[in-house]
PDB file of C-alpha atoms in Angstrom:
ATOM      1  CA  MET A   1       0.000   0.000   0.000  1.00  0.00           C
ATOM      2  CA  LYS A   2       1.469   3.330  -1.065  1.00  0.00           C
ATOM      3  CA  ILE A   3       0.292   6.413   0.783  1.00  0.00           C
ATOM      4  CA  PRO A   4      -1.028   9.140  -1.536  1.00  0.00           C
ATOM      5  CA  ALA A   5       0.913  12.388  -1.386  1.00  0.00           C
ATOM      6  CA  ARG A   6       0.142  15.829  -2.803  1.00  0.00           C
ATOM      7  CA  HIS A   7       1.914  19.153  -2.600  1.00  0.00           C
ATOM      8  CA  ARG A   8       0.782  22.669  -1.696  1.00  0.00           C
ATOM      9  CA  GLN A   9       3.043  25.686  -1.261  1.00  0.00           C
ATOM     10  CA  GLY A  10       6.100  23.539  -0.635  1.00  0.00           C
ATOM     11  CA  ILE A  11       4.286  21.330   1.846  1.00  0.00           C
ATOM     12  CA  THR A  12       3.948  17.590   1.327  1.00  0.00           C
ATOM     13  CA  ILE A  13       0.519  16.390   2.406  1.00  0.00           C
ATOM     14  CA  LEU A  14       0.348  12.662   3.098  1.00  0.00           C
ATOM     15  CA  GLU A  15      -3.065  11.020   3.195  1.00  0.00           C
ATOM     16  CA  PRO A  16      -2.956   7.517   4.673  1.00  0.00           C
ATOM     17  CA  LYS A  17      -6.197   5.535   4.630  1.00  0.00           C
ATOM     18  CA  GLY A  18      -7.473   2.611   6.697  1.00  0.00           C
ATOM     19  CA  LYS A  19      -5.118   1.081   9.228  1.00  0.00           C
ATOM     20  CA  ILE A  20      -1.737   2.293  10.465  1.00  0.00           C
ATOM     21  CA  THR A  21      -0.953  -0.794  12.469  1.00  0.00           C
ATOM     22  CA  ILE A  22       1.799  -3.332  12.816  1.00  0.00           C
ATOM     23  CA  GLY A  23       2.418  -4.873   9.411  1.00  0.00           C
ATOM     24  CA  VAL A  24      -0.493  -2.936   7.863  1.00  0.00           C
ATOM     25  CA  GLY A  25       0.312   0.646   7.001  1.00  0.00           C
ATOM     26  CA  ASP A  26       3.124   1.327   9.465  1.00  0.00           C
ATOM     27  CA  VAL A  27       5.877   0.566   6.957  1.00  0.00           C
ATOM     28  CA  ALA A  28       4.012   2.472   4.224  1.00  0.00           C
ATOM     29  CA  LEU A  29       3.955   5.563   6.452  1.00  0.00           C
ATOM     30  CA  ARG A  30       7.689   5.227   7.160  1.00  0.00           C
ATOM     31  CA  GLU A  31       8.420   4.923   3.429  1.00  0.00           C
ATOM     32  CA  ALA A  32       6.198   7.879   2.522  1.00  0.00           C
ATOM     33  CA  VAL A  33       7.914  10.169   5.033  1.00  0.00           C
ATOM     34  CA  HIS A  34      11.347   8.904   3.962  1.00  0.00           C
ATOM     35  CA  GLU A  35      10.454   9.548   0.315  1.00  0.00           C
ATOM     36  CA  ALA A  36       9.298  13.089   1.095  1.00  0.00           C
ATOM     37  CA  LEU A  37      12.495  13.836   3.019  1.00  0.00           C
ATOM     38  CA  GLU A  38      14.650  12.375   0.243  1.00  0.00           C
ATOM     39  CA  ALA A  39      12.841  14.635  -2.233  1.00  0.00           C
ATOM     40  CA  GLY A  40      13.880  17.607  -0.096  1.00  0.00           C
ATOM     41  CA  SER A  41      10.560  18.307   1.611  1.00  0.00           C
ATOM     42  CA  THR A  42      10.883  19.273   5.261  1.00  0.00           C
ATOM     43  CA  LYS A  43       7.324  20.534   5.708  1.00  0.00           C
ATOM     44  CA  ILE A  44       5.043  17.553   6.091  1.00  0.00           C
ATOM     45  CA  LEU A  45       1.367  17.471   6.939  1.00  0.00           C
ATOM     46  CA  ILE A  46      -0.236  14.096   7.628  1.00  0.00           C
ATOM     47  CA  ASN A  47      -3.982  14.073   7.075  1.00  0.00           C
ATOM     48  CA  LEU A  48      -5.406  11.307   9.268  1.00  0.00           C
ATOM     49  CA  LYS A  49      -9.075  11.866   8.348  1.00  0.00           C
ATOM     50  CA  ASP A  50      -9.471   8.465   6.688  1.00  0.00           C
ATOM     51  CA  VAL A  51      -7.453   6.453   9.199  1.00  0.00           C
ATOM     52  CA  SER A  52      -9.727   3.921  10.886  1.00  0.00           C
ATOM     53  CA  THR A  53      -7.290   2.289  13.313  1.00  0.00           C
ATOM     54  CA  ILE A  54      -3.883   3.034  14.750  1.00  0.00           C
ATOM     55  CA  ASP A  55      -1.892   0.974  17.238  1.00  0.00           C
ATOM     56  CA  SER A  56       1.321   1.502  19.180  1.00  0.00           C
ATOM     57  CA  SER A  57       3.340   0.558  16.116  1.00  0.00           C
ATOM     58  CA  GLY A  58       1.560   3.203  14.026  1.00  0.00           C
ATOM     59  CA  ILE A  59       2.043   5.752  16.804  1.00  0.00           C
ATOM     60  CA  GLY A  60       5.718   4.778  16.876  1.00  0.00           C
ATOM     61  CA  GLU A  61       5.967   5.551  13.166  1.00  0.00           C
ATOM     62  CA  LEU A  62       4.376   8.980  13.667  1.00  0.00           C
ATOM     63  CA  VAL A  63       6.873   9.730  16.443  1.00  0.00           C
ATOM     64  CA  SER A  64       9.773   8.480  14.352  1.00  0.00           C
ATOM     65  CA  ALA A  65       8.617  10.609  11.409  1.00  0.00           C
ATOM     66  CA  TYR A  66       8.329  13.646  13.687  1.00  0.00           C
ATOM     67  CA  THR A  67      11.875  13.101  14.955  1.00  0.00           C
ATOM     68  CA  SER A  68      13.316  12.590  11.458  1.00  0.00           C
ATOM     69  CA  VAL A  69      11.678  15.750  10.122  1.00  0.00           C
ATOM     70  CA  THR A  70      12.535  17.985  13.074  1.00  0.00           C
ATOM     71  CA  ASN A  71      16.129  16.707  13.070  1.00  0.00           C
ATOM     72  CA  ARG A  72      16.384  18.123   9.549  1.00  0.00           C
ATOM     73  CA  GLY A  73      15.095  21.473  10.724  1.00  0.00           C
ATOM     74  CA  GLY A  74      11.632  20.860   9.307  1.00  0.00           C
ATOM     75  CA  ALA A  75       8.134  20.551  10.731  1.00  0.00           C
ATOM     76  CA  LEU A  76       5.629  17.709  10.768  1.00  0.00           C
ATOM     77  CA  ARG A  77       2.030  18.414  11.719  1.00  0.00           C
ATOM     78  CA  LEU A  78      -1.156  16.353  11.916  1.00  0.00           C
ATOM     79  CA  LEU A  79      -4.500  17.208  10.347  1.00  0.00           C
ATOM     80  CA  HIS A  80      -8.054  15.950  11.091  1.00  0.00           C
ATOM     81  CA  LEU A  81      -7.501  13.514  13.953  1.00  0.00           C
ATOM     82  CA  PRO A  82     -10.278  10.902  14.151  1.00  0.00           C
ATOM     83  CA  PRO A  83     -11.551  10.401  17.755  1.00  0.00           C
ATOM     84  CA  LYS A  84      -9.836   7.015  18.178  1.00  0.00           C
ATOM     85  CA  VAL A  85      -6.478   8.423  17.108  1.00  0.00           C
ATOM     86  CA  GLN A  86      -7.016  11.478  19.313  1.00  0.00           C
ATOM     87  CA  ASP A  87      -7.752   9.154  22.238  1.00  0.00           C
ATOM     88  CA  ILE A  88      -4.499   7.235  21.763  1.00  0.00           C
ATOM     89  CA  LEU A  89      -2.478  10.445  21.411  1.00  0.00           C
ATOM     90  CA  GLN A  90      -4.031  11.650  24.693  1.00  0.00           C
ATOM     91  CA  ILE A  91      -3.200   8.415  26.519  1.00  0.00           C
ATOM     92  CA  THR A  92       0.373   8.443  25.267  1.00  0.00           C
ATOM     93  CA  GLN A  93       0.635  12.194  25.994  1.00  0.00           C
ATOM     94  CA  LEU A  94       1.812  12.790  22.450  1.00  0.00           C
ATOM     95  CA  VAL A  95      -0.748  15.578  22.131  1.00  0.00           C
ATOM     96  CA  THR A  96       1.931  17.603  23.890  1.00  0.00           C
ATOM     97  CA  VAL A  97       4.390  16.801  21.083  1.00  0.00           C
ATOM     98  CA  PHE A  98       2.401  17.039  17.867  1.00  0.00           C
ATOM     99  CA  GLU A  99       0.835  20.170  16.516  1.00  0.00           C
ATOM    100  CA  VAL A 100      -2.655  19.139  15.464  1.00  0.00           C
ATOM    101  CA  LEU A 101      -4.919  21.142  13.148  1.00  0.00           C
ATOM    102  CA  ASP A 102      -8.502  20.747  11.993  1.00  0.00           C
ATOM    103  CA  ASP A 103      -8.470  22.883   8.883  1.00  0.00           C
ATOM    104  CA  GLU A 104      -6.218  22.336   5.874  1.00  0.00           C
ATOM    105  CA  GLU A 105      -6.021  26.031   4.957  1.00  0.00           C
ATOM    106  CA  GLU A 106      -4.921  26.940   8.481  1.00  0.00           C
ATOM    107  CA  ALA A 107      -2.526  24.002   8.518  1.00  0.00           C
ATOM    108  CA  VAL A 108      -0.895  25.089   5.258  1.00  0.00           C
ATOM    109  CA  ALA A 109      -0.679  28.676   6.500  1.00  0.00           C
ATOM    110  CA  SER A 110       0.879  27.526   9.789  1.00  0.00           C
ATOM    111  CA  PHE A 111       3.990  26.314   7.983  1.00  0.00           C
ATOM    112  CA  ALA A 112       4.681  29.869   6.816  1.00  0.00           C
ATOM    113  CA  ASP A 113       5.191  31.016  10.431  1.00  0.00           C
TER     114      ASP A 113
ATOM    115  CA  MET B   1      -7.058 -17.865  35.876  1.00  0.00           C
ATOM    116  CA  MET B   2     -10.226 -18.156  33.839  1.00  0.00           C
ATOM    117  CA  LYS B   3     -12.870 -19.812  36.015  1.00  0.00           C
ATOM    118  CA  SER B   4     -15.221 -20.726  33.182  1.00  0.00           C
ATOM    119  CA  GLU B   5     -14.074 -22.563  30.070  1.00  0.00           C
ATOM    120  CA  PRO B   6     -12.870 -20.179  27.346  1.00  0.00           C
ATOM    121  CA  LYS B   7     -15.333 -19.829  24.496  1.00  0.00           C
ATOM    122  CA  VAL B   8     -12.923 -18.992  21.702  1.00  0.00           C
ATOM    123  CA  HIS B   9      -9.415 -20.296  20.983  1.00  0.00           C
ATOM    124  CA  VAL B  10      -7.122 -18.945  18.306  1.00  0.00           C
ATOM    125  CA  GLU B  11      -3.584 -20.244  17.832  1.00  0.00           C
ATOM    126  CA  VAL B  12      -1.083 -18.780  15.371  1.00  0.00           C
ATOM    127  CA  GLU B  13       2.590 -19.003  14.437  1.00  0.00           C
ATOM    128  CA  SER B  14       4.770 -16.072  15.479  1.00  0.00           C
ATOM    129  CA  ARG B  15       4.450 -14.017  12.306  1.00  0.00           C
ATOM    130  CA  LEU B  16       3.499 -10.347  12.537  1.00  0.00           C
ATOM    131  CA  GLU B  17       0.924 -10.698   9.757  1.00  0.00           C
ATOM    132  CA  ASN B  18      -0.979 -12.988  12.143  1.00  0.00           C
ATOM    133  CA  VAL B  19      -1.762 -10.029  14.425  1.00  0.00           C
ATOM    134  CA  GLU B  20      -4.341  -8.973  11.843  1.00  0.00           C
ATOM    135  CA  LEU B  21      -5.652 -12.523  11.502  1.00  0.00           C
ATOM    136  CA  VAL B  22      -6.178 -12.920  15.256  1.00  0.00           C
ATOM    137  CA  GLN B  23      -7.957  -9.605  15.465  1.00  0.00           C
ATOM    138  CA  ILE B  24     -10.327 -10.501  12.637  1.00  0.00           C
ATOM    139  CA  ALA B  25     -11.118 -13.849  14.277  1.00  0.00           C
ATOM    140  CA  ILE B  26     -11.703 -12.339  17.709  1.00  0.00           C
ATOM    141  CA  GLU B  27     -13.697  -9.377  16.394  1.00  0.00           C
ATOM    142  CA  SER B  28     -16.065 -11.699  14.556  1.00  0.00           C
ATOM    143  CA  SER B  29     -16.711 -13.495  17.867  1.00  0.00           C
ATOM    144  CA  LEU B  30     -17.158 -10.233  19.760  1.00  0.00           C
ATOM    145  CA  ALA B  31     -19.621  -8.980  17.142  1.00  0.00           C
ATOM    146  CA  GLN B  32     -22.224 -11.281  18.711  1.00  0.00           C
ATOM    147  CA  LEU B  33     -22.019  -9.302  21.968  1.00  0.00           C
ATOM    148  CA  ASP B  34     -23.360  -6.064  20.495  1.00  0.00           C
ATOM    149  CA  LEU B  35     -20.564  -4.014  22.076  1.00  0.00           C
ATOM    150  CA  SER B  36     -20.428  -0.247  21.962  1.00  0.00           C
ATOM    151  CA  GLU B  37     -18.015   1.182  19.377  1.00  0.00           C
ATOM    152  CA  ASP B  38     -15.710   2.376  22.179  1.00  0.00           C
ATOM    153  CA  ASP B  39     -15.604  -1.028  23.889  1.00  0.00           C
ATOM    154  CA  ALA B  40     -14.966  -2.799  20.572  1.00  0.00           C
ATOM    155  CA  HIS B  41     -12.132  -0.359  19.793  1.00  0.00           C
ATOM    156  CA  GLN B  42     -10.566  -0.712  23.233  1.00  0.00           C
ATOM    157  CA  ILE B  43     -10.752  -4.507  23.288  1.00  0.00           C
ATOM    158  CA  GLY B  44      -9.548  -4.803  19.683  1.00  0.00           C
ATOM    159  CA  THR B  45      -6.581  -2.509  20.366  1.00  0.00           C
ATOM    160  CA  SER B  46      -5.651  -4.410  23.536  1.00  0.00           C
ATOM    161  CA  ILE B  47      -5.736  -7.786  21.775  1.00  0.00           C
ATOM    162  CA  ARG B  48      -3.660  -6.383  18.922  1.00  0.00           C
ATOM    163  CA  GLU B  49      -1.029  -5.021  21.328  1.00  0.00           C
ATOM    164  CA  ALA B  50      -0.946  -8.218  23.384  1.00  0.00           C
ATOM    165  CA  VAL B  51      -0.514 -10.480  20.351  1.00  0.00           C
ATOM    166  CA  ALA B  52       2.103  -8.196  18.766  1.00  0.00           C
ATOM    167  CA  ASN B  53       4.107  -8.212  22.025  1.00  0.00           C
ATOM    168  CA  ALA B  54       3.786 -12.005  22.317  1.00  0.00           C
ATOM    169  CA  ILE B  55       5.117 -12.462  18.776  1.00  0.00           C
ATOM    170  CA  LYS B  56       7.830  -9.791  18.855  1.00  0.00           C
ATOM    171  CA  HIS B  57       9.084  -9.832  22.429  1.00  0.00           C
ATOM    172  CA  GLY B  58       7.752 -13.102  23.869  1.00  0.00           C
ATOM    173  CA  ASN B  59       8.530 -15.524  21.068  1.00  0.00           C
ATOM    174  CA  ARG B  60      11.048 -13.151  19.449  1.00  0.00           C
ATOM    175  CA  GLY B  61       9.585 -13.838  16.014  1.00  0.00           C
ATOM    176  CA  ASP B  62      10.495 -17.542  16.148  1.00  0.00           C
ATOM    177  CA  VAL B  63       7.835 -19.018  13.830  1.00  0.00           C
ATOM    178  CA  SER B  64       8.221 -22.441  15.434  1.00  0.00           C
ATOM    179  CA  LYS B  65       6.729 -20.914  18.590  1.00  0.00           C
ATOM    180  CA  LEU B  66       2.992 -20.348  18.887  1.00  0.00           C
ATOM    181  CA  VAL B  67       0.819 -17.616  20.314  1.00  0.00           C
ATOM    182  CA  LYS B  68      -2.502 -18.764  21.714  1.00  0.00           C
ATOM    183  CA  VAL B  69      -5.408 -16.426  22.428  1.00  0.00           C
ATOM    184  CA  GLU B  70      -8.409 -17.445  24.528  1.00  0.00           C
ATOM    185  CA  LEU B  71     -11.547 -15.455  24.999  1.00  0.00           C
ATOM    186  CA  GLY B  72     -14.185 -16.164  27.615  1.00  0.00           C
ATOM    187  CA  ILE B  73     -16.697 -14.719  30.033  1.00  0.00           C
ATOM    188  CA  ASP B  74     -16.240 -14.868  33.792  1.00  0.00           C
ATOM    189  CA  ASN B  75     -18.771 -13.402  36.237  1.00  0.00           C
ATOM    190  CA  GLY B  76     -19.995 -11.013  33.610  1.00  0.00           C
ATOM    191  CA  ASP B  77     -16.497  -9.863  32.676  1.00  0.00           C
ATOM    192  CA  LEU B  78     -14.766 -10.408  29.369  1.00  0.00           C
ATOM    193  CA  LEU B  79     -11.555 -12.364  29.927  1.00  0.00           C
ATOM    194  CA  ILE B  80      -8.770 -12.601  27.382  1.00  0.00           C
ATOM    195  CA  ARG B  81      -5.639 -14.706  27.809  1.00  0.00           C
ATOM    196  CA  VAL B  82      -2.660 -14.486  25.490  1.00  0.00           C
ATOM    197  CA  HIS B  83      -0.003 -17.203  25.830  1.00  0.00           C
ATOM    198  CA  ASP B  84       3.464 -17.177  24.330  1.00  0.00           C
ATOM    199  CA  GLN B  85       6.367 -19.580  24.606  1.00  0.00           C
ATOM    200  CA  GLY B  86       9.011 -17.043  25.574  1.00  0.00           C
ATOM    201  CA  VAL B  87      11.070 -16.623  28.716  1.00  0.00           C
ATOM    202  CA  GLY B  88       9.177 -13.587  30.009  1.00  0.00           C
ATOM    203  CA  PHE B  89      10.507 -10.177  30.968  1.00  0.00           C
ATOM    204  CA  ASP B  90      11.058  -7.908  33.948  1.00  0.00           C
ATOM    205  CA  GLU B  91       7.886  -5.840  34.258  1.00  0.00           C
ATOM    206  CA  ASP B  92       9.653  -3.261  36.422  1.00  0.00           C
ATOM    207  CA  GLY B  93      12.318  -2.882  33.744  1.00  0.00           C
ATOM    208  CA  VAL B  94       9.876  -1.628  31.100  1.00  0.00           C
ATOM    209  CA  PRO B  95      10.531   2.108  30.610  1.00  0.00           C
ATOM    210  CA  ASN B  96       7.573   4.365  31.365  1.00  0.00           C
ATOM    211  CA  PRO B  97       6.582   5.789  27.955  1.00  0.00           C
ATOM    212  CA  LEU B  98       5.108   8.871  29.639  1.00  0.00           C
ATOM    213  CA  GLU B  99       8.407  10.026  31.113  1.00  0.00           C
ATOM    214  CA  PRO B 100       9.674  13.056  29.176  1.00  0.00           C
ATOM    215  CA  GLU B 101      12.870  11.236  28.129  1.00  0.00           C
ATOM    216  CA  ASN B 102      10.795   8.391  26.646  1.00  0.00           C
ATOM    217  CA  LEU B 103       8.071  10.395  24.874  1.00  0.00           C
ATOM    218  CA  LEU B 104       9.880  10.305  21.537  1.00  0.00           C
ATOM    219  CA  ARG B 105      10.855   6.639  21.610  1.00  0.00           C
ATOM    220  CA  ARG B 106       9.485   4.611  18.719  1.00  0.00           C
ATOM    221  CA  ASN B 107       8.437   1.634  20.876  1.00  0.00           C
ATOM    222  CA  GLY B 108       7.104   0.810  24.310  1.00  0.00           C
ATOM    223  CA  ARG B 109       3.487   2.017  24.396  1.00  0.00           C
ATOM    224  CA  GLY B 110       1.640  -1.316  24.063  1.00  0.00           C
ATOM    225  CA  ILE B 111       1.345  -2.136  27.769  1.00  0.00           C
ATOM    226  CA  LEU B 112       0.271   1.446  28.511  1.00  0.00           C
ATOM    227  CA  LEU B 113      -2.614   1.145  26.022  1.00  0.00           C
ATOM    228  CA  MET B 114      -3.691  -2.253  27.389  1.00  0.00           C
ATOM    229  CA  LYS B 115      -3.677  -0.908  30.958  1.00  0.00           C
ATOM    230  CA  GLN B 116      -5.722   2.076  29.885  1.00  0.00           C
ATOM    231  CA  TYR B 117      -8.293   0.132  27.869  1.00  0.00           C
ATOM    232  CA  MET B 118      -8.768  -2.945  30.050  1.00  0.00           C
ATOM    233  CA  ASP B 119      -9.824  -2.968  33.726  1.00  0.00           C
ATOM    234  CA  GLN B 120      -7.089  -5.368  34.745  1.00  0.00           C
ATOM    235  CA  ILE B 121      -4.023  -6.859  33.111  1.00  0.00           C
ATOM    236  CA  GLU B 122      -1.705  -9.380  34.700  1.00  0.00           C
ATOM    237  CA  TYR B 123       1.333 -11.268  33.448  1.00  0.00           C
ATOM    238  CA  THR B 124       2.216 -14.718  34.746  1.00  0.00           C
ATOM    239  CA  PHE B 125       5.707 -15.962  33.911  1.00  0.00           C
ATOM    240  CA  GLN B 126       6.172 -19.716  33.860  1.00  0.00           C
ATOM    241  CA  PRO B 127       9.835 -20.654  33.329  1.00  0.00           C
ATOM    242  CA  GLU B 128       9.092 -23.838  31.373  1.00  0.00           C
ATOM    243  CA  ASN B 129       5.745 -22.888  29.875  1.00  0.00           C
ATOM    244  CA  GLY B 130       6.041 -19.357  28.603  1.00  0.00           C
ATOM    245  CA  THR B 131       4.132 -16.234  29.557  1.00  0.00           C
ATOM    246  CA  VAL B 132       0.406 -15.731  30.022  1.00  0.00           C
ATOM    247  CA  LEU B 133      -1.143 -12.296  29.858  1.00  0.00           C
ATOM    248  CA  GLU B 134      -4.635 -12.184  31.325  1.00  0.00           C
ATOM    249  CA  MET B 135      -6.789  -9.151  30.628  1.00  0.00           C
ATOM    250  CA  ARG B 136     -10.206  -8.461  32.099  1.00  0.00           C
ATOM    251  CA  LYS B 137     -12.833  -5.921  31.109  1.00  0.00           C
ATOM    252  CA  GLU B 138     -16.170  -5.230  32.744  1.00  0.00           C
ATOM    253  CA  LEU B 139     -18.860  -4.888  30.118  1.00  0.00           C
ATOM    254  CA  ALA B 140     -22.367  -3.692  30.905  1.00  0.00           C
ATOM    255  CA  VAL B 141     -23.867  -5.966  28.260  1.00  0.00           C
ATOM    256  CA  LEU B 142     -22.237  -9.041  29.842  1.00  0.00           C
ATOM    257  CA  ARG B 143     -23.181  -8.014  33.399  1.00  0.00           C
ATOM    258  CA  SER B 144     -26.785  -7.636  32.339  1.00  0.00           C
ATOM    259  CA  ASN B 145     -26.808 -11.060  30.593  1.00  0.00           C
ATOM    260  CA  SER B 146     -25.149 -12.678  33.621  1.00  0.00           C
ATOM    261  CA  ALA B 147     -27.715 -11.172  36.008  1.00  0.00           C
ATOM    262  CA  LYS B 148     -30.573 -12.380  33.788  1.00  0.00           C
ATOM    263  CA  GLN B 149     -29.091 -15.870  33.682  1.00  0.00           C
ATOM    264  CA  GLN B 150     -28.759 -16.012  37.477  1.00  0.00           C
ATOM    265  CA  GLU B 151     -32.348 -14.828  37.854  1.00  0.00           C
ATOM    266  CA  GLU B 152     -33.566 -17.546  35.475  1.00  0.00           C
ATOM    267  CA  GLU B 153     -31.606 -20.188  37.370  1.00  0.00           C
ATOM    268  CA  LYS B 154     -33.279 -19.144  40.636  1.00  0.00           C
ATOM    269  CA  GLN B 155     -36.767 -19.568  39.144  1.00  0.00           C
TER     270      GLN B 155
END
């Protein structure tokens, strides 16, 4: 499964769908972020609107992506968190790490700051 | 230990792709219970984390070793047991994923999620027989069925 990516104003927007779980979607997310970084993009927005399930492995990939991007001086932000994903980010206290937005226009504008 | 006989058994080789298989099998059994969406999500996530840990850390991905999952009902609670054939681990040695220095680690959140989503989780380490993780969750729908059953037995 390859994660669809599109580009707006120098920002790579990744749009995973379905599961980001161990063996199903976690590797695809890692590859998509790696591909974006290799292409020179350091502004990455992950739209989670169509993600149905995430587990600790998927959360681990989000954290790893965040670290990789910020280590390169970039920014990784999350868009449209479904309630189940929001719940897991609360439990793991990663809501304190990720910048989460609900509106794509605002999210795109936030990278200009 | 589970007082009543488990209702569902699933046994798989230690391959990560089997995490998905176990979850599908268990979810189809749980579908009969008419669970709320939140309960189904929490139980499904806990089973997924438990089986992934059993495969990765318990059996260390050795496909000759099995992971067995049992599902049953005990006193109106849902009981899940996950067995592996590994040597166990030091529970106190598991880093707390909520500590600031651990927040950005890739791994180590599975037990936290299980503890949050289930009412009780307990590991039993058996040197010759592997590890058993028992998880318990109180479910209103099961409590209500159990009470009805007891009432019928009295009559």
